[in-house]
Coordinates of C-alpha atoms in Angstrom, one line a residue:
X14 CA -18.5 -14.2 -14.0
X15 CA -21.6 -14.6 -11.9
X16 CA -23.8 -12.3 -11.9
X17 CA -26.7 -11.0 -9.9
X18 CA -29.5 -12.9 -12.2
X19 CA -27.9 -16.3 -11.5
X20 CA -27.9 -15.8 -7.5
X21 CA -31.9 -15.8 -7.4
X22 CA -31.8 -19.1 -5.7
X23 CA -30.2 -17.2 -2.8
X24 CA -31.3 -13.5 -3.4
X25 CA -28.7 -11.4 -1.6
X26 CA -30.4 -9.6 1.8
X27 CA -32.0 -6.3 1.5
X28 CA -29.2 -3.7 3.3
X29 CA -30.2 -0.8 5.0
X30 CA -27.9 1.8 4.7
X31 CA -26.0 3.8 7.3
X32 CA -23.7 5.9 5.5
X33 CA -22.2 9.3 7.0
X34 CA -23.7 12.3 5.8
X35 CA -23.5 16.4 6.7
X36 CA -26.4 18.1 8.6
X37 CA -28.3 19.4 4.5
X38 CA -31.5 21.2 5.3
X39 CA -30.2 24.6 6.4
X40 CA -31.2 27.9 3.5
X41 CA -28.7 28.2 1.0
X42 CA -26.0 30.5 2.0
X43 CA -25.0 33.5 0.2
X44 CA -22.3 32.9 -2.6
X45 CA -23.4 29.2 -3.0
X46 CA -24.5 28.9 -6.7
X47 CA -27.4 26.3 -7.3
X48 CA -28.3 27.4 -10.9
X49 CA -26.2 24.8 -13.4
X50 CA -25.7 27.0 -16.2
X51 CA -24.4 29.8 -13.7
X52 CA -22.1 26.6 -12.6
X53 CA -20.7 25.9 -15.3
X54 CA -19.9 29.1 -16.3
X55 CA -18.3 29.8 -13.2
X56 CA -16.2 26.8 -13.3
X57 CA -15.2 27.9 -16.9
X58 CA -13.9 30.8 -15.8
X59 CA -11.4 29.8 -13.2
X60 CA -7.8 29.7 -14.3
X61 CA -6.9 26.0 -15.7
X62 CA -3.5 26.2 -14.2
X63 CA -4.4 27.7 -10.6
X64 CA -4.9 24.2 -8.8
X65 CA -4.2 25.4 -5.6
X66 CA -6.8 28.1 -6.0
X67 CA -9.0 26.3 -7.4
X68 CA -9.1 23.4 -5.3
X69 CA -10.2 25.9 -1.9
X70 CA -12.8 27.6 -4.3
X71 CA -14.7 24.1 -5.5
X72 CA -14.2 23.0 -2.1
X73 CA -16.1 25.7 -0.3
X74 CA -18.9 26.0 -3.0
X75 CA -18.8 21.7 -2.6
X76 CA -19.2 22.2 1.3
X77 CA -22.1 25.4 0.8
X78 CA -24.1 22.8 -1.6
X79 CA -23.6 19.7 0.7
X80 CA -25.5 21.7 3.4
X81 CA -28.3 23.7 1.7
X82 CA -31.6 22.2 1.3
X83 CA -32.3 21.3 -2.8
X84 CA -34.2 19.2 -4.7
X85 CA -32.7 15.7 -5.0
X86 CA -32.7 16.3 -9.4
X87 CA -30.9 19.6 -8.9
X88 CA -28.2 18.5 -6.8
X89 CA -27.4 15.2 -8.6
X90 CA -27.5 17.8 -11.8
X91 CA -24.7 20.0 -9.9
X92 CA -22.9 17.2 -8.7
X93 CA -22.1 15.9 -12.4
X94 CA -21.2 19.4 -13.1
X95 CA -18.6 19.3 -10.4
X96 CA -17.0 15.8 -11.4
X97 CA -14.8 16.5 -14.5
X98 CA -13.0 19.5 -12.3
X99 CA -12.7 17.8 -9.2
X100 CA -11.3 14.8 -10.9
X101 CA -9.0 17.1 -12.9
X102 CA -7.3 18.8 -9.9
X103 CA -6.9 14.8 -8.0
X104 CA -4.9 13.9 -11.3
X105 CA -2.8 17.1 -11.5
X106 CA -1.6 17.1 -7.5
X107 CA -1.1 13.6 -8.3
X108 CA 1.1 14.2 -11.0
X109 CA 5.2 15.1 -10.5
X110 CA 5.4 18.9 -11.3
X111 CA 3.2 19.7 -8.0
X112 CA 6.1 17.9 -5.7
X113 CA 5.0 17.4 -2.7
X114 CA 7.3 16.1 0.1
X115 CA 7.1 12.2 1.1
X116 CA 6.6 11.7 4.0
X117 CA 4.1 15.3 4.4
X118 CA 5.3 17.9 5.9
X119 CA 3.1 20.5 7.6
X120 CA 1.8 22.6 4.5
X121 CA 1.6 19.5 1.9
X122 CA 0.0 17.7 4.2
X123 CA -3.0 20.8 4.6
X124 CA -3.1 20.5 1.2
X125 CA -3.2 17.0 0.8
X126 CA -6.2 16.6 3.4
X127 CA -7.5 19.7 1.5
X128 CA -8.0 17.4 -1.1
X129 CA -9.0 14.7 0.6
X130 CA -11.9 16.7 1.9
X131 CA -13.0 18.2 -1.8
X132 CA -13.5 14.4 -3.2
X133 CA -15.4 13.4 0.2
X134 CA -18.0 16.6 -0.3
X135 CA -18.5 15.3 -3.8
X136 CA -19.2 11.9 -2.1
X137 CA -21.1 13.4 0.5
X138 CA -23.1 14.5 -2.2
X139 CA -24.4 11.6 -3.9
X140 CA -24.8 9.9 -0.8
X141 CA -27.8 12.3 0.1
X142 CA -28.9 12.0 -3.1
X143 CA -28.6 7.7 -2.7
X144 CA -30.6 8.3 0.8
X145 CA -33.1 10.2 -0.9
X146 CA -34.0 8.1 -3.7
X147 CA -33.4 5.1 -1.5
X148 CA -36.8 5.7 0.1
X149 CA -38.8 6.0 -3.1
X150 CA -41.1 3.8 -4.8
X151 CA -39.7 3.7 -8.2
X152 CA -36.5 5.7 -8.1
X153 CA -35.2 5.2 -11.5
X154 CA -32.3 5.3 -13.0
X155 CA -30.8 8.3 -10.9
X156 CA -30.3 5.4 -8.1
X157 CA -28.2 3.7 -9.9
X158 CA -26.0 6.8 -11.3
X159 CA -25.7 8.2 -7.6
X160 CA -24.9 4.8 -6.0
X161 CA -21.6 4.4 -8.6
X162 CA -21.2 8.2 -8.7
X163 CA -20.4 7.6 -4.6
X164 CA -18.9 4.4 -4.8
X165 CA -16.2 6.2 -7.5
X166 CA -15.5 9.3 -5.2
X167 CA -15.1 7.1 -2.4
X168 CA -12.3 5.0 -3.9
X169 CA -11.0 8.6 -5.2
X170 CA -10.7 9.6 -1.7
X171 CA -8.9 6.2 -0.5
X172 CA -6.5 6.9 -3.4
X173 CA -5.7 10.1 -2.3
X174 CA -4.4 8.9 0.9
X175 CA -2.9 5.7 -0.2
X176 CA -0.8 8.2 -3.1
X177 CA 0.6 9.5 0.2
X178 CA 1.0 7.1 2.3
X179 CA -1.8 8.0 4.9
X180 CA -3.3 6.2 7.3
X181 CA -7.3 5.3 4.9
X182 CA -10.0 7.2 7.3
X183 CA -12.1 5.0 8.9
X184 CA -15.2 3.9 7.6
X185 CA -14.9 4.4 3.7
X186 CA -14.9 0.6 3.4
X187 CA -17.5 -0.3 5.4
X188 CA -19.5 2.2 3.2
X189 CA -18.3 0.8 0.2
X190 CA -19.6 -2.3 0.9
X191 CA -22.5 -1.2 2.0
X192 CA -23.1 0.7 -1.3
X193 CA -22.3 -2.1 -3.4
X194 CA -24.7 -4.5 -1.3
X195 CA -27.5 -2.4 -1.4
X196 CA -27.0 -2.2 -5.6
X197 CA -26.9 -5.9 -5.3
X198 CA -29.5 -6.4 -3.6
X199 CA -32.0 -4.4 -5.5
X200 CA -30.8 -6.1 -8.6
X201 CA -29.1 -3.1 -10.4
X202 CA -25.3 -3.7 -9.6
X203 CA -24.9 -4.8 -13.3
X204 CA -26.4 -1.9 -14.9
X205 CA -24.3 -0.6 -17.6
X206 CA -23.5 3.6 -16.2
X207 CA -21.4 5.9 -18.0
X208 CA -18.3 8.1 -16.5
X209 CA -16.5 10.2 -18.7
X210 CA -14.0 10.4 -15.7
X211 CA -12.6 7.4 -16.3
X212 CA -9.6 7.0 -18.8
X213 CA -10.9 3.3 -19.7
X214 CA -14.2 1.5 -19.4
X215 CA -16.4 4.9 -19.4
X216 CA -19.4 2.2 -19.6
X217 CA -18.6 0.2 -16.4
X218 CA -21.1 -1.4 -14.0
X219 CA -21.5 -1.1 -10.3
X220 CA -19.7 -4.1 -9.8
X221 CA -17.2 -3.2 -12.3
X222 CA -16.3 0.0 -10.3
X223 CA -16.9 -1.9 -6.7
X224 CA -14.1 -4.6 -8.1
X225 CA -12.0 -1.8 -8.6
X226 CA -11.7 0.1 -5.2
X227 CA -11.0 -3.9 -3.6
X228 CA -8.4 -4.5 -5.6
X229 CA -6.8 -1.2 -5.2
X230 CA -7.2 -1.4 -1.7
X231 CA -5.3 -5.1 -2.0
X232 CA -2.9 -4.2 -4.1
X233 CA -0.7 -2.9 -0.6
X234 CA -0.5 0.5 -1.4
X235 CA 1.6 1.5 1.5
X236 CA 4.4 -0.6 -0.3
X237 CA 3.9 0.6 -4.1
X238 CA 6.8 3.2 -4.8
X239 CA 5.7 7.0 -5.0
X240 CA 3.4 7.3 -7.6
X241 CA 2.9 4.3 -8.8
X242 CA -0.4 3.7 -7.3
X243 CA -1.4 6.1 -10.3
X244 CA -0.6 3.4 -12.7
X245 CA -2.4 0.8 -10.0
X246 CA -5.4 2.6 -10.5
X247 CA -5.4 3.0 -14.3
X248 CA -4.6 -0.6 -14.8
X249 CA -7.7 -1.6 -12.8
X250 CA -9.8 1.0 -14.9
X251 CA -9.2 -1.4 -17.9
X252 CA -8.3 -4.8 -16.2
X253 CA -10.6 -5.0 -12.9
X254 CA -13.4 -6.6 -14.3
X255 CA -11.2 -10.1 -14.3
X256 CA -11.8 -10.3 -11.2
X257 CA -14.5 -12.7 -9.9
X258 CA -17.4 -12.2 -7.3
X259 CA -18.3 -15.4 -6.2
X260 CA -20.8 -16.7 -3.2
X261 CA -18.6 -20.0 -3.4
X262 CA -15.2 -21.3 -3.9
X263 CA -12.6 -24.2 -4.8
X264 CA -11.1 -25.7 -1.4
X265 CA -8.4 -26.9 -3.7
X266 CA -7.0 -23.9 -4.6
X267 CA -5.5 -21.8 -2.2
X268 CA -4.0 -18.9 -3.5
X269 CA -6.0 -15.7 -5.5
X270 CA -8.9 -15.7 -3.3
X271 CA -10.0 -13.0 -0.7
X272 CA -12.9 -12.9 1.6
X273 CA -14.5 -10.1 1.4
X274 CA -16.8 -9.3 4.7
X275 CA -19.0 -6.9 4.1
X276 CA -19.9 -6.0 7.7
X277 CA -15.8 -5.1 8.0
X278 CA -13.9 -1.9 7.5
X279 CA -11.5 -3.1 5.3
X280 CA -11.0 -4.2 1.5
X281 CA -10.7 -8.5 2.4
X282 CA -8.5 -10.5 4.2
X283 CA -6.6 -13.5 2.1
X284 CA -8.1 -16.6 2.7
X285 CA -6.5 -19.4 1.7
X286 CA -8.7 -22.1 3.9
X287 CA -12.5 -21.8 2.8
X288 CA -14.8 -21.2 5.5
X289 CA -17.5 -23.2 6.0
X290 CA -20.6 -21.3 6.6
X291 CA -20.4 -18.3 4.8
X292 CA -22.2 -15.3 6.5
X293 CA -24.7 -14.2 4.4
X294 CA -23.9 -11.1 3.0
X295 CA -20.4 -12.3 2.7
X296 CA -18.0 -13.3 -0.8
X297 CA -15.2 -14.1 -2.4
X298 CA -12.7 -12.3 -4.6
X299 CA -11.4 -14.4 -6.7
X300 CA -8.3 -13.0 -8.8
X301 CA -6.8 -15.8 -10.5
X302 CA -8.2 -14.5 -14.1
X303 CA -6.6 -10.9 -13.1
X304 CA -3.6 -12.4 -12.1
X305 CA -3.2 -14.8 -15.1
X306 CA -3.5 -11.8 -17.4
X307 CA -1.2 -10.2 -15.5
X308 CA 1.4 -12.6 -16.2
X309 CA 1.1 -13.0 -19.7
X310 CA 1.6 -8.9 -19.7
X311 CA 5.0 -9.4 -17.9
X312 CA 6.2 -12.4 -19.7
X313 CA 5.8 -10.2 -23.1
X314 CA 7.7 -7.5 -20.9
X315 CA 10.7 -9.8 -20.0
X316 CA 10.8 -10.7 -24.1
X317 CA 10.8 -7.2 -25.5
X318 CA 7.0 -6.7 -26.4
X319 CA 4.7 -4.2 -25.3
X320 CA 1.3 -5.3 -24.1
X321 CA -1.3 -3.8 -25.7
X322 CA -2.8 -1.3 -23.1
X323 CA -5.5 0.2 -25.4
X324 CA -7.0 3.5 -24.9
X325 CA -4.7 4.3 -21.4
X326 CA -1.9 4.6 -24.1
X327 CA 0.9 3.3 -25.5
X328 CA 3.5 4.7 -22.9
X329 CA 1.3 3.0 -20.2
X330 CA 4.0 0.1 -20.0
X331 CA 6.6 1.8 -19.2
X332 CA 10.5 1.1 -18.0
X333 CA 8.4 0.7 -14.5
X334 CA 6.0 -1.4 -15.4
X335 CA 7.5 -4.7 -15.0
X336 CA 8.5 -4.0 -11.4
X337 CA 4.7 -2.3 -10.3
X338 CA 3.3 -5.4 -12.2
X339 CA 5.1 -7.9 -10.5
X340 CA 4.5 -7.0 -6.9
X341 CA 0.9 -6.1 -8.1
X342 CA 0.7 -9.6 -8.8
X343 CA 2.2 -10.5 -5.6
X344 CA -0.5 -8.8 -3.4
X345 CA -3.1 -10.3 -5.6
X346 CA -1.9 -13.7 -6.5
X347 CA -0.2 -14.8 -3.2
X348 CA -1.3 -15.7 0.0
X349 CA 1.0 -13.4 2.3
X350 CA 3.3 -15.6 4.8
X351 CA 5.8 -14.1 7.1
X352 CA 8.6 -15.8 7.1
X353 CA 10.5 -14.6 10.0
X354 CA 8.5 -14.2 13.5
X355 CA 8.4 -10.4 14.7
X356 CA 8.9 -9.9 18.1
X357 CA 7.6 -6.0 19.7
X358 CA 10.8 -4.3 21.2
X359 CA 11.3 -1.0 21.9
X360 CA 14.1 1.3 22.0
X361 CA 16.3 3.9 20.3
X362 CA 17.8 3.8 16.9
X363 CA 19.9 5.9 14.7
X364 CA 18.9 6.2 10.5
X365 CA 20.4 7.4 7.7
X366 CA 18.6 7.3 4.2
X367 CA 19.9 6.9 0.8
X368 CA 23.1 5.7 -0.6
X369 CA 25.6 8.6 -0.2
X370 CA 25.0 8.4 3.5
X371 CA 24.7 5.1 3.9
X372 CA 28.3 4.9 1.6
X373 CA 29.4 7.2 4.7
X374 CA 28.5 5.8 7.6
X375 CA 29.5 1.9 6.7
X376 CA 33.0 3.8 5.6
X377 CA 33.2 4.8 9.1
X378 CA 32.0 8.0 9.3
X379 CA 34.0 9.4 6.5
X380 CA 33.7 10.3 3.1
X381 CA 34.7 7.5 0.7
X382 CA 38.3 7.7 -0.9
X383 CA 40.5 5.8 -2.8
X384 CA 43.7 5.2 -0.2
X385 CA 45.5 2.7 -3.4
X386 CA 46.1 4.0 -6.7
X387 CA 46.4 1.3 -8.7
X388 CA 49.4 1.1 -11.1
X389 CA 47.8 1.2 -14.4
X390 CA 44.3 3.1 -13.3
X391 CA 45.3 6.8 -12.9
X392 CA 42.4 8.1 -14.6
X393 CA 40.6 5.8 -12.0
X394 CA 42.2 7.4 -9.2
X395 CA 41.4 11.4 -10.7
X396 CA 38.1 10.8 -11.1
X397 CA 37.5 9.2 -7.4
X398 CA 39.7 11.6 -5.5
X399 CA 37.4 14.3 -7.0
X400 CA 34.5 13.1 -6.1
X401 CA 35.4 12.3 -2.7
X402 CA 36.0 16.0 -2.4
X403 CA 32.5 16.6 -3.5
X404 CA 31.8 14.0 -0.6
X405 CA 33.1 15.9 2.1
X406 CA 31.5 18.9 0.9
X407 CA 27.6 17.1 0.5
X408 CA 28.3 15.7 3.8
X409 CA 25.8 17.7 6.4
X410 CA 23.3 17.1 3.6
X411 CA 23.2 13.7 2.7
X412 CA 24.6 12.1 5.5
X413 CA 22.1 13.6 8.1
X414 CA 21.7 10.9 10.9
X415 CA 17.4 10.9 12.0
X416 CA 16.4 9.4 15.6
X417 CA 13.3 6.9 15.6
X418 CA 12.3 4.6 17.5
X419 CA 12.2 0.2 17.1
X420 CA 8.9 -0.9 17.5
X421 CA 9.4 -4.7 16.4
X422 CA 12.2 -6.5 15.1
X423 CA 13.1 -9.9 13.3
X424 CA 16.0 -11.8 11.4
X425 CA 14.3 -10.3 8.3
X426 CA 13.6 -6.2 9.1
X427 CA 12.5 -4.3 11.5
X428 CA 9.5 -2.1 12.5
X429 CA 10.2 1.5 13.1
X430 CA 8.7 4.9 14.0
X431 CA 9.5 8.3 13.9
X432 CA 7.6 11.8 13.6
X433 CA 7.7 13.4 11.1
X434 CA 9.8 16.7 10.4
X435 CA 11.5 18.5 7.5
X436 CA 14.8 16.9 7.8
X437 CA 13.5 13.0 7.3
X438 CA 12.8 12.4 3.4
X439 CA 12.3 9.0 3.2
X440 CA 10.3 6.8 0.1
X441 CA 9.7 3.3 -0.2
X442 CA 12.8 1.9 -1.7
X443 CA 15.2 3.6 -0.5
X444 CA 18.5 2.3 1.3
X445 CA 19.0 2.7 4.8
X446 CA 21.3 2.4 7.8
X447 CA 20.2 1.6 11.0
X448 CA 22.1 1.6 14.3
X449 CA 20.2 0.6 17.8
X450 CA 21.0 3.1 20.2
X451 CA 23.1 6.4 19.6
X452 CA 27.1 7.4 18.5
X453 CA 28.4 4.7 20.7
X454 CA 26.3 1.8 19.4
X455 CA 26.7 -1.4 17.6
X456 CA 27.5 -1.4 13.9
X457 CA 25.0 0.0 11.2
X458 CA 22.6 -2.6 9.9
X459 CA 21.6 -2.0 6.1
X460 CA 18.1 -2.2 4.6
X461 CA 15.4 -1.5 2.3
X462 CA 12.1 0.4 3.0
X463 CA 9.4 -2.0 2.1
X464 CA 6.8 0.1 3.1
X465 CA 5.4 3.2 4.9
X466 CA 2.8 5.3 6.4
X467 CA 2.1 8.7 8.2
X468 CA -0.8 8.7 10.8
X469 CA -2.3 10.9 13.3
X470 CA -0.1 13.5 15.1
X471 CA 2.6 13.0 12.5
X472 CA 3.7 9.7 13.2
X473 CA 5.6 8.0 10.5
X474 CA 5.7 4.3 10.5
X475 CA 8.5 2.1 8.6
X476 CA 8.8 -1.2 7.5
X477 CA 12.2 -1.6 6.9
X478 CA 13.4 -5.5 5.2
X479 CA 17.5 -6.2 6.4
X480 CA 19.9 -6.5 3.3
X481 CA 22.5 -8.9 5.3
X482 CA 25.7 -7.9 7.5
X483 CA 28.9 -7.1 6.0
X484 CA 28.3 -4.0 3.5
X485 CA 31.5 -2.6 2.4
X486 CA 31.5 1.0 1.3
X487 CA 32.7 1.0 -2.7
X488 CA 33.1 3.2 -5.5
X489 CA 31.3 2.3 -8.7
X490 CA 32.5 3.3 -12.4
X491 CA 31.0 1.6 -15.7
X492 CA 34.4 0.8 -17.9
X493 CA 34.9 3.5 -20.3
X494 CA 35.7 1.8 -24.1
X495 CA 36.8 6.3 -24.9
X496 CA 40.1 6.4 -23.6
X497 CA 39.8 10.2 -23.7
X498 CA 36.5 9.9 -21.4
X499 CA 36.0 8.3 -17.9
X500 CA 32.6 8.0 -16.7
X501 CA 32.6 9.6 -12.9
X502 CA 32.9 7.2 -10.5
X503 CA 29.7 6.8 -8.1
X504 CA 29.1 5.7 -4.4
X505 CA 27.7 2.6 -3.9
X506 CA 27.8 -0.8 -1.4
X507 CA 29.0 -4.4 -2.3
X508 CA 27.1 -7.4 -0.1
X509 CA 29.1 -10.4 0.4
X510 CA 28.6 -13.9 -0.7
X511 CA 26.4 -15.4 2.5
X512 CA 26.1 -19.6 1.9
X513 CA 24.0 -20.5 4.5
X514 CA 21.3 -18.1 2.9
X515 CA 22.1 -19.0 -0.9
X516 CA 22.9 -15.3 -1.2
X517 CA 25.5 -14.9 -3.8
X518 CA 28.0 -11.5 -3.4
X519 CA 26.0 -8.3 -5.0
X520 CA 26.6 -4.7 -5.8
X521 CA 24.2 -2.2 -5.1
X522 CA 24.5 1.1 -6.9
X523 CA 22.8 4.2 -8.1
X524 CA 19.7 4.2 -10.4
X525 CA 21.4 3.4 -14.1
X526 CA 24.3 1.7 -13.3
X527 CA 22.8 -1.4 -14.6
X528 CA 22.7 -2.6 -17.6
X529 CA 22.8 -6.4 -18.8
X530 CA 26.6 -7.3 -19.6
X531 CA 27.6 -4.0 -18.4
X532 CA 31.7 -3.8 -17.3
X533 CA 32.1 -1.6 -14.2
X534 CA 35.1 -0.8 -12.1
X535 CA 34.4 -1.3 -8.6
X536 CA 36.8 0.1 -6.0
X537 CA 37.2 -0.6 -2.0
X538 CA 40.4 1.3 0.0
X539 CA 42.3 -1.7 -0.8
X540 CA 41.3 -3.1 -4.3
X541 CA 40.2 -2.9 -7.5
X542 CA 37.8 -5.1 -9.2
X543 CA 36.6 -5.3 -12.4
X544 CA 32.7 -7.2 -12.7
X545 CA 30.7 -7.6 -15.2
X546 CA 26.6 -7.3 -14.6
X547 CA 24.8 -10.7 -14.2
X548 CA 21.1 -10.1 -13.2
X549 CA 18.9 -7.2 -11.5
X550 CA 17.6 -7.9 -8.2
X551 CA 15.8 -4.9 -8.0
X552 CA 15.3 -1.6 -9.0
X553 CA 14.1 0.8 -7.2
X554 CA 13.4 5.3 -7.8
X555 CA 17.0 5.6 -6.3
X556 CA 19.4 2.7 -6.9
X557 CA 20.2 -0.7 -9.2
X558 CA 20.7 -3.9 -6.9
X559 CA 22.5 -6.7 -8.8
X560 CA 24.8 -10.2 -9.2
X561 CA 28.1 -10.1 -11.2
X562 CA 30.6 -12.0 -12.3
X563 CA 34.3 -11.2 -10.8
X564 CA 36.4 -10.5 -15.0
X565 CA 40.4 -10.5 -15.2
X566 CA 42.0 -7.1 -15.0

């Protein structure tokens, strides 16, 4: 990879910064500890398991410190003091036992803009401290500790929103690259610094960590499942540096490459035509070594092996990682082209989310039920009629009907918005139902939710890709080989065979139901099928979507 020794033909320009910072000259208030043994101590003595707690308490000794007047040494000192904590409470709000609800409602989302705010003092922090050594002579090596120390909480604070599907705040990228300009351009971006925070590559470089916030920020976190932006971010701990900063690139190639402007407030733009004239201050991304690794790591996947992921672990590649890999490499590798032209159009719409109620409301508005018994199926018939009784009972539950409102629409989704409330739960990947207008309107469109993301004043925004018409409301049951056991039957949809598409007939069905070569019963008010499993679409944190082949009964 190039690095800043072979660019002295073309030194980069000298950057001035301009990065946000809190009003820091004011006495130190009462209560604020500045002394780092007393710190640490303190710190010690909070309760480990108390996050909640913990995270106002940090927080308001973060915001006392960020505003009192100190030495430039003693507050990088206390800053460092302050990282393994802060760090500690990001991971363990990130992690499933604190759930909080998707899309936020009003508490989570205090909390989660509590958060948000405790990694941005720590930022805060070494950005005074940047400022201050900025303007000395010989700074020394504290420079180029508190330039990655801010460059590492600011990409902290971007994945705190993007693990929640918040609108980024403005100006974090803009400072980012100023950051990373600045280290470039005084010739210490590839100065080996050490951060115990990090789960892989403690000994990373400026550039190293700088890599990692753009590809993070590419990776189209609004459309990564719940959570898995956790795995996003440890796989660019260890794999990031693959990535290429480069002042020029191959016209031939058009795919893996991103521009990356450095006077913007965003992580790149794909660019698949090379510009000519490159403004100065102004590179390219280039991801094609990433994305080649990449590949290698989900061919192994597809065979059985288990890529060697080092020190993150070896339950890093997990049953997930093949699907968080893939579209990974899709934001990374490909050069995004819409395929179907959107058109802005406004107006009411009905949803429904997940498959029970979207099982309901293609059935009609009724709970699913078996209205044939089929001769030599009784079990069959037990085990539905049952569960159809379970249906009607679930029903003001999971087949809750949400207004929004159409903001765009196409032959391939449509663009939708909504406030937020208690009563919409709604993740990327789920099935939905969609129906312009109110009771009396057209028929229910299905779809998936591609991707998502809460703004100001609640607003939640959907992107929502259309599955096809003619969903038929089924019952799915894997074949049972015990005759003394039936598996329970489950709700799901079949999708006809569409030719002018090339879409073949599929089933889509809870979480599990696939497996390869898998036998299921699939039952419709007037037949009963038996399939065997072919190939997985997709799976997503609620349901299998999959080909079959139609077997003799």
């Amino acid at each position: 990879m190039p690095n800043d020794a072979q660019h002295k033909t073309q030194p980069p320009p000298t950057v001035e910064l301009k990065l946000s910072l809190p009003p820091h000259g004011q006495p130190v208030a009462k209560g604020i500890e500045t002394r780092p043994t007393q710190t640490r101590r303190w710190l010690d003595g909070l309760p480990v398991l108390d996050v909640l707690n913990n995270l106002s308490r940090i927080h308001e000794m973060l915001t006392g410190l960020n505003r009192s007047a100190l030495k430039t040494s003693m507050r990088l000192k206390l800053l460092d003091i302050y990282r393994e904590p802060v760090t500690y409470i990001v991971q363990s709000l990130s992690a499933p036992r604190y759930h909080l609800s998707i899309p936020l409602g009003a508490r989570d989302r205090n909390i989660v803009e509590k958060l948000a705010s405790l990694v941005n003092e720590m930022a805060f922090g070494y950005k005074i401290v940047v400022t201050d050594l900025a303007g000395r002579t010989s700074p020394g090596e504290d420079l180029a500790i508190a330039v990655h120390r801010a460059i590492r909480h600011l990409c902290l604070r971007l994945f705190v929103y993007y693990n929640y599907y918040l609108d980024s705040p403005t100006g974090v990228w803009n400072e980012l690259h100023q950051l990373f300009s600045y280290a470039r351009g005084h010739e210490f971006s590839e100065a080996s610094i050490n951060d115990d925070t990090l789960k892989s590559r403690n000994n990373c470089s400026i550039t190293q960590l700088y890599k990692q916030a753009l590809l993070l920020g590419l990776a189209q976190p609004y459309r990564l499942p719940h959570r898995m932006i956790n795995k996003v971010e440890l796989y660019l701990q260890k794999w990031a540096f693959l990535g290429e900063i480069t002042r020029t690139a191959n016209p031939r190639r058009r795919r893996c490459r991103f521009l990356i402007q450095t006077n913007s407030d965003q992580p790149g733009v794909p660019c698949s035509v090379v510009p000519t004239g490159l403004q100065t201050g102004h590179f390219f991304l280039n991801t094609r070594p990433l994305v080649r690794s990449l590949h290698r790591q989900l061919a192994a996947i597809k065979t059985g092996l288990v890529p060697d992921a080092g020190d993150l672990g070896e339950d890093f590649f997990d049953d997930d990682a093949a699907a968080w890999l893939r579209q990974s490499g899709v934001a990374w590798g490909a050069i995004a082209a819409r395929r179907y032209t959107r058109v802005a159009r406004e107006g009411e719409c009905t949803l429904a989310v997940g498959l029970e109620a979207v099982n309901f409301y293609i059935n009609g508005g009724r709970p699913f039920e078996l209205h044939k018994e089929p001769e030599d199926h009784h079990e069959i018939t037990l085990h539905a009629t049952a569960f159809s009784t379970q249906s009607q009972r679930a029903r003001p539950q999971e087949a809750r009907q949400h207004p929004v409102r159409l903001r765009d629409d196409s032959a391939g989704g449509f663009g939708l918005t909504s406030v937020v409330s208690e009563a919409i739960q709604v993740q990327v990947g789920d099935l939905v139902a969609i129906r312009p207008g109110h009771e009396d309107g057209p028929e229910w469109e299905i779809g998936l939710v591609r991707w998502l993301c809460q703004g100001a004043h609640n607003q939640l925004r959907l992107g929502v890709q259309k599955l096809g018409p003619g969903a038929k409301a089924v019952g799915v049951r894997p074949v049972s080989t015990d005759t003394g056991h039936a598996e329970p039957l489950r709700l799901g949809l079949s999708l006809p065979e569409i030719d002018i598409l090339k879409q073949p007939a599929t089933v889509i069905a809870p979480r599990g139901i696939f497996k390869d070569e898998r036998n299921l019963f699939v039952e419709d008010p007037e037949a009963l099928t038996m399939i065997r499993t072919r190939r997985l679409i997709e799976r997503t944190h609620s349901l299998d979507w999959f080909q079959y082949q139609v077997l003799d009964i």
